[in-house]
Each structure stands twice: as C-alpha cells, then as structure tokens.
XYZ file of N, CA and C in Angstrom:
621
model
N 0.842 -1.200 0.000
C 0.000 0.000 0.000
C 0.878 1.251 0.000
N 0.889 2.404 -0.769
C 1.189 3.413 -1.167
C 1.149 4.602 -0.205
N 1.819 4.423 0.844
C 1.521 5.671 1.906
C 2.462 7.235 1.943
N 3.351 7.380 0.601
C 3.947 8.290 0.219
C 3.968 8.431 -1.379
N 4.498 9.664 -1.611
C 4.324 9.860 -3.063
C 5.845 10.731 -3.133
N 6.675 10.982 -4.193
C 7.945 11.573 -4.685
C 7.793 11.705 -6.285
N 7.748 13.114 -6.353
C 7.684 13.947 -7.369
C 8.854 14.165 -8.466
N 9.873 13.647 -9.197
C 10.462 14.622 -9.867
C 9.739 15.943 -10.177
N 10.737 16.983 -10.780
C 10.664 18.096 -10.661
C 10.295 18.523 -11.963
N 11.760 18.452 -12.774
C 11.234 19.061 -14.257
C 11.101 17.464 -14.961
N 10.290 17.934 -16.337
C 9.705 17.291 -16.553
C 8.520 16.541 -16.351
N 8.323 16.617 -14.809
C 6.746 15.903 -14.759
C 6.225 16.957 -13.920
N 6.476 17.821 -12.508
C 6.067 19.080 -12.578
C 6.149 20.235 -13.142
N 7.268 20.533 -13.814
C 7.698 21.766 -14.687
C 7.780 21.261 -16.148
N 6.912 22.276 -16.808
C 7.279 21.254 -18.062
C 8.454 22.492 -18.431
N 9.263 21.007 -19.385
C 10.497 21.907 -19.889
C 10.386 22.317 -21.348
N 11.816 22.940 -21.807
C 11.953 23.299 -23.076
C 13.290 23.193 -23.179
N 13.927 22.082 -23.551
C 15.613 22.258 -23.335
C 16.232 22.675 -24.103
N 15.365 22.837 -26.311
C 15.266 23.104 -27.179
C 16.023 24.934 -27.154
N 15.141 25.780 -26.471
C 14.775 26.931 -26.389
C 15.581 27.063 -25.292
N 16.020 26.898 -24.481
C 17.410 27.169 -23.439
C 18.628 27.065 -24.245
N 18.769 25.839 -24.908
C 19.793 25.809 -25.445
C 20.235 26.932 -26.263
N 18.823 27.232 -26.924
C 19.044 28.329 -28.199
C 19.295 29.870 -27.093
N 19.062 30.501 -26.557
C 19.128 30.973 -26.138
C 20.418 30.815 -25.154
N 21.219 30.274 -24.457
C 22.747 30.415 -24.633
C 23.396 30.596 -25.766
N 23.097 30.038 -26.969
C 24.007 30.277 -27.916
C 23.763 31.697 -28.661
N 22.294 31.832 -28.373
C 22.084 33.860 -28.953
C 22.255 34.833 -28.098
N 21.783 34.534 -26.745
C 21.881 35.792 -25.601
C 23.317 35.786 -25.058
N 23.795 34.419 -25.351
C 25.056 34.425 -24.369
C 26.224 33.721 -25.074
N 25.998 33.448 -26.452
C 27.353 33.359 -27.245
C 28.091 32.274 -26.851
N 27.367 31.027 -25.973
C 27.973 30.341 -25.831
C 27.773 28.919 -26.686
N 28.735 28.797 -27.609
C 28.269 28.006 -28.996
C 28.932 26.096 -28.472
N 29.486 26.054 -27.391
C 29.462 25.093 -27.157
C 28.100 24.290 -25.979
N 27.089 24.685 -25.845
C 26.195 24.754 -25.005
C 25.696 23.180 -25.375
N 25.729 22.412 -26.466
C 25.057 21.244 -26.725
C 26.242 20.340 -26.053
N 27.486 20.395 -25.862
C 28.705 19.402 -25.006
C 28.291 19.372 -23.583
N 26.955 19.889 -22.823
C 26.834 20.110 -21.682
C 25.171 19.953 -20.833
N 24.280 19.635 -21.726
C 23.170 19.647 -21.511
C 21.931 18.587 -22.318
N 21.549 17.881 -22.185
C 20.574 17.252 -23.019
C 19.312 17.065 -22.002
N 18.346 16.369 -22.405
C 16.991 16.398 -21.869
C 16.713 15.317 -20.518
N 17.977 14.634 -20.094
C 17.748 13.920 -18.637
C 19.465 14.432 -18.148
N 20.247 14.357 -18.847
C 21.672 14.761 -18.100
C 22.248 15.781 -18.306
N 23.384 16.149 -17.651
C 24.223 17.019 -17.364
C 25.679 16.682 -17.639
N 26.342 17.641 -18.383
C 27.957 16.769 -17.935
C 28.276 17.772 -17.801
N 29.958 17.153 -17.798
C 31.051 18.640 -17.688
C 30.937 19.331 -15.843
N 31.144 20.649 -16.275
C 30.613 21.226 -14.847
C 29.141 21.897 -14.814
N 28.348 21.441 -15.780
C 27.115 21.463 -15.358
C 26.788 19.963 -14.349
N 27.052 19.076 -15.131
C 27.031 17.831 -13.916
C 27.567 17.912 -12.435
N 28.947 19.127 -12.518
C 29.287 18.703 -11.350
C 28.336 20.207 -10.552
N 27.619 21.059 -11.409
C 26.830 21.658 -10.410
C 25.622 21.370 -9.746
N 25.195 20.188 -10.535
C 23.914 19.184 -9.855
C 24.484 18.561 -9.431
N 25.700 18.237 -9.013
C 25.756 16.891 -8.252
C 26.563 17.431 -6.776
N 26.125 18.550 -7.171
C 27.105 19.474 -5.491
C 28.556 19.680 -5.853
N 29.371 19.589 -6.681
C 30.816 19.470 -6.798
C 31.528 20.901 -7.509
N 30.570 21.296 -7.522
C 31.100 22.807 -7.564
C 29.953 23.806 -7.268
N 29.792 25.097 -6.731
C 28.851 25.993 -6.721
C 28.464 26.651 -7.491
N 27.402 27.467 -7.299
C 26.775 28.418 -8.223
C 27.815 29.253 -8.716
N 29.046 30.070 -7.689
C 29.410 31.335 -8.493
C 31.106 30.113 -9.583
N 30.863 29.275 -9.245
C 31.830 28.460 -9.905
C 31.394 28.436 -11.095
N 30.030 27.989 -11.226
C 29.308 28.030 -12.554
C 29.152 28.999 -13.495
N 29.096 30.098 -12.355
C 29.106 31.523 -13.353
C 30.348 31.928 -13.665
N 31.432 31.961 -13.283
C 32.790 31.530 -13.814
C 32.772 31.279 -14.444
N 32.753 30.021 -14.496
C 32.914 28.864 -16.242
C 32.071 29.715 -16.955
N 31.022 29.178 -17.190
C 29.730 29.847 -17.806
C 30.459 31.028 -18.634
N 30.622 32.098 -18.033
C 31.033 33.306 -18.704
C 32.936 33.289 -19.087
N 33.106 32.623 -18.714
C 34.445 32.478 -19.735
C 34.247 31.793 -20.756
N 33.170 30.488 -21.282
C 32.815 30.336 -22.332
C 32.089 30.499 -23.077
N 31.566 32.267 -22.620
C 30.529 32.536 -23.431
C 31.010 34.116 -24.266
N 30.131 34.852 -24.721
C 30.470 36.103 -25.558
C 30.957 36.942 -24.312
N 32.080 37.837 -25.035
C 32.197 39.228 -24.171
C 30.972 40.119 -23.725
N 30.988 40.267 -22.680
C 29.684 41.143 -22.580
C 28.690 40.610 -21.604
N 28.941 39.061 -22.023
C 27.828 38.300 -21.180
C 27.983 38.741 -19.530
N 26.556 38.651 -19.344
C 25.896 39.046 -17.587
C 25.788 37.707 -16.775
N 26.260 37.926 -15.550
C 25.100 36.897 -14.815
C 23.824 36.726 -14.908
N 23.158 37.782 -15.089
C 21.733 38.007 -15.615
C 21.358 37.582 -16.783
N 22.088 37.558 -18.045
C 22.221 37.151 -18.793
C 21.979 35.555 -18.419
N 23.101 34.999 -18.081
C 23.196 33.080 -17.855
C 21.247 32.731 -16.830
N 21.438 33.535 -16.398
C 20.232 33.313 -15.252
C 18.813 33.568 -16.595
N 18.656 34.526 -16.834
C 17.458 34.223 -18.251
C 17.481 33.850 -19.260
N 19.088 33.102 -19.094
C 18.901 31.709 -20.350
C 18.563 30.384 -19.735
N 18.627 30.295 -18.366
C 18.095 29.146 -17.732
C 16.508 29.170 -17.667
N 16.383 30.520 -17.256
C 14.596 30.413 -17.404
C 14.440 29.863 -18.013
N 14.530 29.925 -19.821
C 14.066 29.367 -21.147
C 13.927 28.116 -20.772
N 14.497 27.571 -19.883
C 14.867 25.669 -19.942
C 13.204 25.691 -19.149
N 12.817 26.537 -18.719
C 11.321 26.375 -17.461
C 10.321 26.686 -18.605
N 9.113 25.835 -19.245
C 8.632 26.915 -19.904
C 7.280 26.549 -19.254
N 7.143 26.549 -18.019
C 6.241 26.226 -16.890
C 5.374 25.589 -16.425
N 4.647 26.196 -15.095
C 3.852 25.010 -14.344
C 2.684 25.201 -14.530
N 1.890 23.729 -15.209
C 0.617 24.225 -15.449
C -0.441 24.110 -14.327
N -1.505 25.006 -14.473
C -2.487 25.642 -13.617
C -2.853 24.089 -13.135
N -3.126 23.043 -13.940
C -3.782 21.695 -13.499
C -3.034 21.125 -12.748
N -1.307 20.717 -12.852
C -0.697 20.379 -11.773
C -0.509 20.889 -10.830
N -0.681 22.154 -10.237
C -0.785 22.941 -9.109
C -1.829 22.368 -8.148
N -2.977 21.998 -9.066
C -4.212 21.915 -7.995
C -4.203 20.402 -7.835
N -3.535 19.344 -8.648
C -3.802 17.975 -8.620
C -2.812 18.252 -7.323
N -1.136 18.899 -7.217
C -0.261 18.466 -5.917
C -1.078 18.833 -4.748
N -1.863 20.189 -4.816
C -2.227 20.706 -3.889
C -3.646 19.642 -3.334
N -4.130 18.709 -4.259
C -5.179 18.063 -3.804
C -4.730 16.568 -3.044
N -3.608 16.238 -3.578
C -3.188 14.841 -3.789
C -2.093 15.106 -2.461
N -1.938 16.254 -1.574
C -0.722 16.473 -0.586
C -1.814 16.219 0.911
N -3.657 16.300 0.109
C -4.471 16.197 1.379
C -4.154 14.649 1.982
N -3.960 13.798 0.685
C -4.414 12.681 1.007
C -2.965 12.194 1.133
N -1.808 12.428 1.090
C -0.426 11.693 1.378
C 0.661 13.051 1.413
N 1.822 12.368 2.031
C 2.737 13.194 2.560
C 3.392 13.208 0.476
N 3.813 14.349 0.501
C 4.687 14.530 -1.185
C 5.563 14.787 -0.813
N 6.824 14.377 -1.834
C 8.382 14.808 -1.483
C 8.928 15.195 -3.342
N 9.621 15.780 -3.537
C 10.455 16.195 -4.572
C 11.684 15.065 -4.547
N 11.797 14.773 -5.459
C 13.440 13.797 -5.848
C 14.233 14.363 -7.422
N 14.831 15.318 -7.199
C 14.972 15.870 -8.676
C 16.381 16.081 -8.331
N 17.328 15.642 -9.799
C 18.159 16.373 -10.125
C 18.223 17.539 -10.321
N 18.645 18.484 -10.069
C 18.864 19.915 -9.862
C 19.970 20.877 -9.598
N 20.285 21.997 -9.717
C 21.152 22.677 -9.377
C 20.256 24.207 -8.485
N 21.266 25.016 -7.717
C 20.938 26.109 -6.949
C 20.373 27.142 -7.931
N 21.180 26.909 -8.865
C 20.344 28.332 -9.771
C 19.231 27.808 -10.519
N 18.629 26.608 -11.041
C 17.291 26.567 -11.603
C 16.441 26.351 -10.370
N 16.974 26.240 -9.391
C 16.099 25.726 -8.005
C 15.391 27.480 -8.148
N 16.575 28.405 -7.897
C 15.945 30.106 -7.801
C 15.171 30.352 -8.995
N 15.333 29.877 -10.209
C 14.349 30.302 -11.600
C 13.042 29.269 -10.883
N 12.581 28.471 -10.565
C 12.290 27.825 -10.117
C 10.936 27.986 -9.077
N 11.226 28.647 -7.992
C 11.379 29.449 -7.038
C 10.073 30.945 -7.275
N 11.521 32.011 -8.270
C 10.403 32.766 -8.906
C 9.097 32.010 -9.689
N 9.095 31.279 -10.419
C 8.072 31.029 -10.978
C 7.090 30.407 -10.248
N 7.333 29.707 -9.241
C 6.568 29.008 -8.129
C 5.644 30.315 -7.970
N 6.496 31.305 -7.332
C 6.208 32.781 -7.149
C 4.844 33.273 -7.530
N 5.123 33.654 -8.801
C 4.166 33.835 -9.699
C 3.129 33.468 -9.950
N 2.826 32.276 -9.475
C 1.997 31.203 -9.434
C 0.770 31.182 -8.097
N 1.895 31.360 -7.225
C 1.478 31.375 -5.827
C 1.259 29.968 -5.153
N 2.599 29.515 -5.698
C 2.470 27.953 -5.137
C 3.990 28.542 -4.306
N 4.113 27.627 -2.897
C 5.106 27.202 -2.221
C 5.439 26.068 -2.120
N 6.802 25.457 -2.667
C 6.881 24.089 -2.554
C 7.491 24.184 -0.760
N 7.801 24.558 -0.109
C 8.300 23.906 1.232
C 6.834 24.200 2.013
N 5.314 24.752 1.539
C 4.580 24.449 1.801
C 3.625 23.639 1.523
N 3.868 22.845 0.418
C 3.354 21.770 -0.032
C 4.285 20.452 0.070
N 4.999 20.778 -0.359
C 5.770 19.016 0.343
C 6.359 19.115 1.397
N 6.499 18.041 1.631
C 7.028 17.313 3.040
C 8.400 17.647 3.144
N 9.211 17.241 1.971
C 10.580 17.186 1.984
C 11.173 16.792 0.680
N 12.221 17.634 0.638
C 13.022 18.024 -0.913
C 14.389 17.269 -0.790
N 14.454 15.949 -1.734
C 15.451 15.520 -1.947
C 16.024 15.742 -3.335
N 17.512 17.011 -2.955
C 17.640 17.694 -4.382
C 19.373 16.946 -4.850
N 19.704 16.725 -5.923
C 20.803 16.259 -6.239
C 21.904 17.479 -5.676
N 21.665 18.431 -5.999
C 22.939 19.393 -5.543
C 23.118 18.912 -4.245
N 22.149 19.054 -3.570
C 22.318 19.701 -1.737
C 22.927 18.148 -1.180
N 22.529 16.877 -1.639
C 22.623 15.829 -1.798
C 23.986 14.716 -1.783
N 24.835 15.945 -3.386
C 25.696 15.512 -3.783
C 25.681 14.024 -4.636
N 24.473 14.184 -4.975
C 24.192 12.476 -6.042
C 23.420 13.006 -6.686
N 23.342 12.196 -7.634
C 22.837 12.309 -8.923
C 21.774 10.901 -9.272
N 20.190 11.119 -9.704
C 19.733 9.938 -10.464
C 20.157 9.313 -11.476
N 20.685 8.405 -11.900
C 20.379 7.126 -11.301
C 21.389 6.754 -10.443
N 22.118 6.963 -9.818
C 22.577 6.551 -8.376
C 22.118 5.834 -7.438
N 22.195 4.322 -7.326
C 21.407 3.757 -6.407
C 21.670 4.493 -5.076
N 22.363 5.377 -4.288
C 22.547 5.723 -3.371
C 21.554 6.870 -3.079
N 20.997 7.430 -3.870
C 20.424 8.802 -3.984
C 19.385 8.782 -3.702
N 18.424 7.013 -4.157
C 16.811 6.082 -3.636
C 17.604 5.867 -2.674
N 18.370 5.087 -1.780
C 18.588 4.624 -0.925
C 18.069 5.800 0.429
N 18.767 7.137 -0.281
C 18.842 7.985 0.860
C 17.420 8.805 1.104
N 16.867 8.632 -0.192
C 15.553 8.719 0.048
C 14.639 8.360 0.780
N 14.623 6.671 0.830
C 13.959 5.732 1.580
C 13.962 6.315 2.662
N 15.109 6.095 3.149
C 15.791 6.492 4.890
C 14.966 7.469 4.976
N 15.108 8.712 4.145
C 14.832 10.377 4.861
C 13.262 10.262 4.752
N 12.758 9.777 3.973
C 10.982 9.660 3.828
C 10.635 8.148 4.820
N 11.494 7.468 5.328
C 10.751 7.043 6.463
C 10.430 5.560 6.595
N 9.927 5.099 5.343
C 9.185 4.097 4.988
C 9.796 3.023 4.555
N 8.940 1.982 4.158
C 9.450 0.763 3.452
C 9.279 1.485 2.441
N 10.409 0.701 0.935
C 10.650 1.165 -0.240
C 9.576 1.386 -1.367
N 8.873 -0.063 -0.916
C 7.887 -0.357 -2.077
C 6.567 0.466 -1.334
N 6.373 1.096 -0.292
C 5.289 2.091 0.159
C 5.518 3.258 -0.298
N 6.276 4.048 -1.220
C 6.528 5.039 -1.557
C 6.710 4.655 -3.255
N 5.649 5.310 -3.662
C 5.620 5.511 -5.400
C 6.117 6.799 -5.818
N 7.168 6.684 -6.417
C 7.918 7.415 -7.413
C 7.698 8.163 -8.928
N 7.258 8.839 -8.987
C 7.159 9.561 -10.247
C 8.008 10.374 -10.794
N 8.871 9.887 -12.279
C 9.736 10.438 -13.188
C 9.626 10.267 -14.883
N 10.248 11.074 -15.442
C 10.101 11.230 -16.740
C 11.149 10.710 -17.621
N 11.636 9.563 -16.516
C 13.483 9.402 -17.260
C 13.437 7.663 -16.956
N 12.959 7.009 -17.957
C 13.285 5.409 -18.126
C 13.757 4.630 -17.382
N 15.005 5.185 -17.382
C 16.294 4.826 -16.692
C 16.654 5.598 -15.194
N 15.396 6.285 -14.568
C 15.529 6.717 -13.068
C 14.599 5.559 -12.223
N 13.466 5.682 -13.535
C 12.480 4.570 -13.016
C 12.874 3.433 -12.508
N 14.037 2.659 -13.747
C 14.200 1.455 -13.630
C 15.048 1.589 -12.456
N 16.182 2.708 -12.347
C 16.652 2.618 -11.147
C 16.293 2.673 -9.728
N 14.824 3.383 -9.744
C 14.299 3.303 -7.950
C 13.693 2.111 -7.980
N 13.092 1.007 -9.354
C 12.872 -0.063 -8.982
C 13.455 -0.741 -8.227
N 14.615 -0.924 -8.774
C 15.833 -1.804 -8.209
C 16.283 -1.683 -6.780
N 15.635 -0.516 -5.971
C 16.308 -0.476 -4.939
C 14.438 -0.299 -3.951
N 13.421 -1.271 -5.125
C 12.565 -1.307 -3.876
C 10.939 -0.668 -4.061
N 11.241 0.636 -4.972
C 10.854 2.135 -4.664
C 9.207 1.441 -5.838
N 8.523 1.953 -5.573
C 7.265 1.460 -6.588
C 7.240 3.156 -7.648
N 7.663 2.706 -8.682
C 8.196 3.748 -9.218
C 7.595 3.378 -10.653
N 7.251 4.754 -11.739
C 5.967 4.640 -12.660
C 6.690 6.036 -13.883
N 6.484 5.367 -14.880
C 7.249 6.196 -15.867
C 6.076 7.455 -16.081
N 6.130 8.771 -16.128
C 5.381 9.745 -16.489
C 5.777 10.594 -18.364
N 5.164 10.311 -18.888
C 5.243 11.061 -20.423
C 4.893 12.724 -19.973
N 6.073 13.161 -20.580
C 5.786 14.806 -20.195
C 4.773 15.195 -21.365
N 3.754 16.090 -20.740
C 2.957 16.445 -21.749
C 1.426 15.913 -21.589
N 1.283 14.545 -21.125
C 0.193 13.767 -20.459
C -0.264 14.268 -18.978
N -1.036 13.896 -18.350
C -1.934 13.828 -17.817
C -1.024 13.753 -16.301
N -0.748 14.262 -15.488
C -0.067 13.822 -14.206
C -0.998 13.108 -13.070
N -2.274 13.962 -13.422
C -3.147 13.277 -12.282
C -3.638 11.914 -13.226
N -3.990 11.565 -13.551
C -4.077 10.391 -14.682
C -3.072 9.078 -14.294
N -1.921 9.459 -14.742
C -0.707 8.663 -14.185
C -0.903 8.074 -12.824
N -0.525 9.438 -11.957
C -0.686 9.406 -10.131
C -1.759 8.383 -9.826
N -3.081 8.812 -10.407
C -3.895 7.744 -9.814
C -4.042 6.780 -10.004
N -3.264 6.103 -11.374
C -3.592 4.819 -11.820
C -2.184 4.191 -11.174
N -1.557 4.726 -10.843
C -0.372 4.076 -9.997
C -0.828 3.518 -8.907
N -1.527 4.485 -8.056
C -2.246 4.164 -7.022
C -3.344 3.458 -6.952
N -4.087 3.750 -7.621
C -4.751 2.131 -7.479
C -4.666 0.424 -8.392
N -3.474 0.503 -8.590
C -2.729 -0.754 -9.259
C -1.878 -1.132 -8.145
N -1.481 -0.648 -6.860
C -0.821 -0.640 -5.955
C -1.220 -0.190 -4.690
C-alpha cells in the first residue's frame, strides 16, 4: 500500500523546453558550445558537477562566462536558464495541492541552486510554495548524487521514512524509473505532456 508519493521536478512538474534554453545560450550568451553540456535527462562537464554538489553556483558563473560572448551578464546566464522552465501548469498545481491532502509529497529531482531560484520565482508567480506543499526536498545538488545513483533512492527511503515499495515514485526518465525499482521504490514512468493526475492515480490504485 502506497503511503507516500515523490515527485520529480522538471519534466513531470515543470514542463520543460531544453530546445529553447539551449538556443538561447548560444544567442543571448554566445555560448556556442552549449550542446557538449546539456541534453533532456543529463548534465555533464561542470554542469554535472553543479547538480551533483561538486562545484557551486558562483563556480558556474565563472565557467559559464568564460565560455561565453564578451559582454555576457550573470543576468544574462540566469534568463537563459529560465528558457529551460517553460512552466507550471495551472492543473498540476491543484492535482499536488489536492493529492498532498491525502499523502505526505516529497520532490526527488536532479537539480542545481540556480534553476532551483528560476524555479522558485516562478513558483512565485503562481502562488504555489513548494516547502509548503511538500514534506521534503530531496535535491541532487544539496545531496551531492545524482539519479540514477542507487545511493540517492537509498537515501531517500531512509529520509521519507518508509518501506521502499510504500513510496511511489514519479519520473520522466526510463532509466531513473528502472533505477528506484531496483532499490525497492514502486516507481511509474510519467510522459511529459500527459496527464499527471491520470498517471498518479492509476499508480495508485494498481498498488
């Protein structure tokens, strides 16, 4: 029985645009190597090591702007990350906010500090609070792991409390799924673009 729920972030709450981020480093910010560093579930380089805790934000903006055009802003790098958010829709707001009556929610997302703040604002805007709607945020930066890391479900389990297979998992990445299987987790592939409450509930009552 299903007595917790864990959210990835982008992709099944935020819908993305990784298309339109990308493009936008290479026009606002001249940085023409931007595809060696980003695709639609990973990170490498020192974008990886800024989701995975191994370097910080102003480290990033460092790099970042030494490989990008003269001129480039921090402000600049920061509203080319927006582009990667192209946001939260009005229906998933009210399915978390309905679905948090009936079970404790937690976040499990790869992430870094600066889309956490683009993030954040847009929550903003919205007038959603995630540290008032979930329980508890298990973020890869703060973490220092990365999905698929069996260590990263492991530490999950622990911090949410429960047996493995009492906590259903929702992600947009094949290969995160298959990985919280493996360590237990009742975990359910989500198609970005579909239906979240749809998914959620048919998880739940198949389980």
């Amino acid at each position: 029985m299903i007595k917790a729920i864990a959210f990835d972030m982008g992709g099944v709450i935020l819908d993305l645009d990784m298309e339109k981020c990308k493009e936008a480093f290479r026009t606002k910010a001249g940085m023409t190597s931007i595809d060696e560093y980003i695709d639609t579930f990973h990170q490498r380089g020192f974008w990886g090591d800024l989701e995975a805790g191994r370097i910080d934000a102003e480290e990033f903006f460092r790099i970042t702007l030494e490989l990008s055009a003269p001129g480039t802003t921090r402000q600049t790098v920061y509203e080319c990350f927006r582009e990667f958010i192209h946001g939260v829709p009005a229906q998933k707001v009210a399915f978390l906010k309905e679905i948090a009556q009936q079970y404790p929610i937690y976040m499990l997302s790869n992430t870094n500090p600066i889309a956490l703040d683009v993030c954040r604002d847009i929550f903003k805007e919205i007038g959603f609070e995630p540290e008032e709607l979930f329980t508890g945020m298990f973020l890869s930066y703060r973490m220092k792991l990365l999905k698929p890391d069996p260590e990263i479900y492991r530490r999950t389990i622990e911090g949410i409390g429960l047996p493995a297979d009492e906590i259903l998992f929702i992600d947009d990445s094949p290969v995160n799924v298959e990985a919280a299987r493996r360590e237990g987790i009742t975990a359910v592939y989500y198609e970005p673009g579909t239906d979240l409450r749809a998914t959620t509930l048919a998880a739940l009552q198949s389980h």
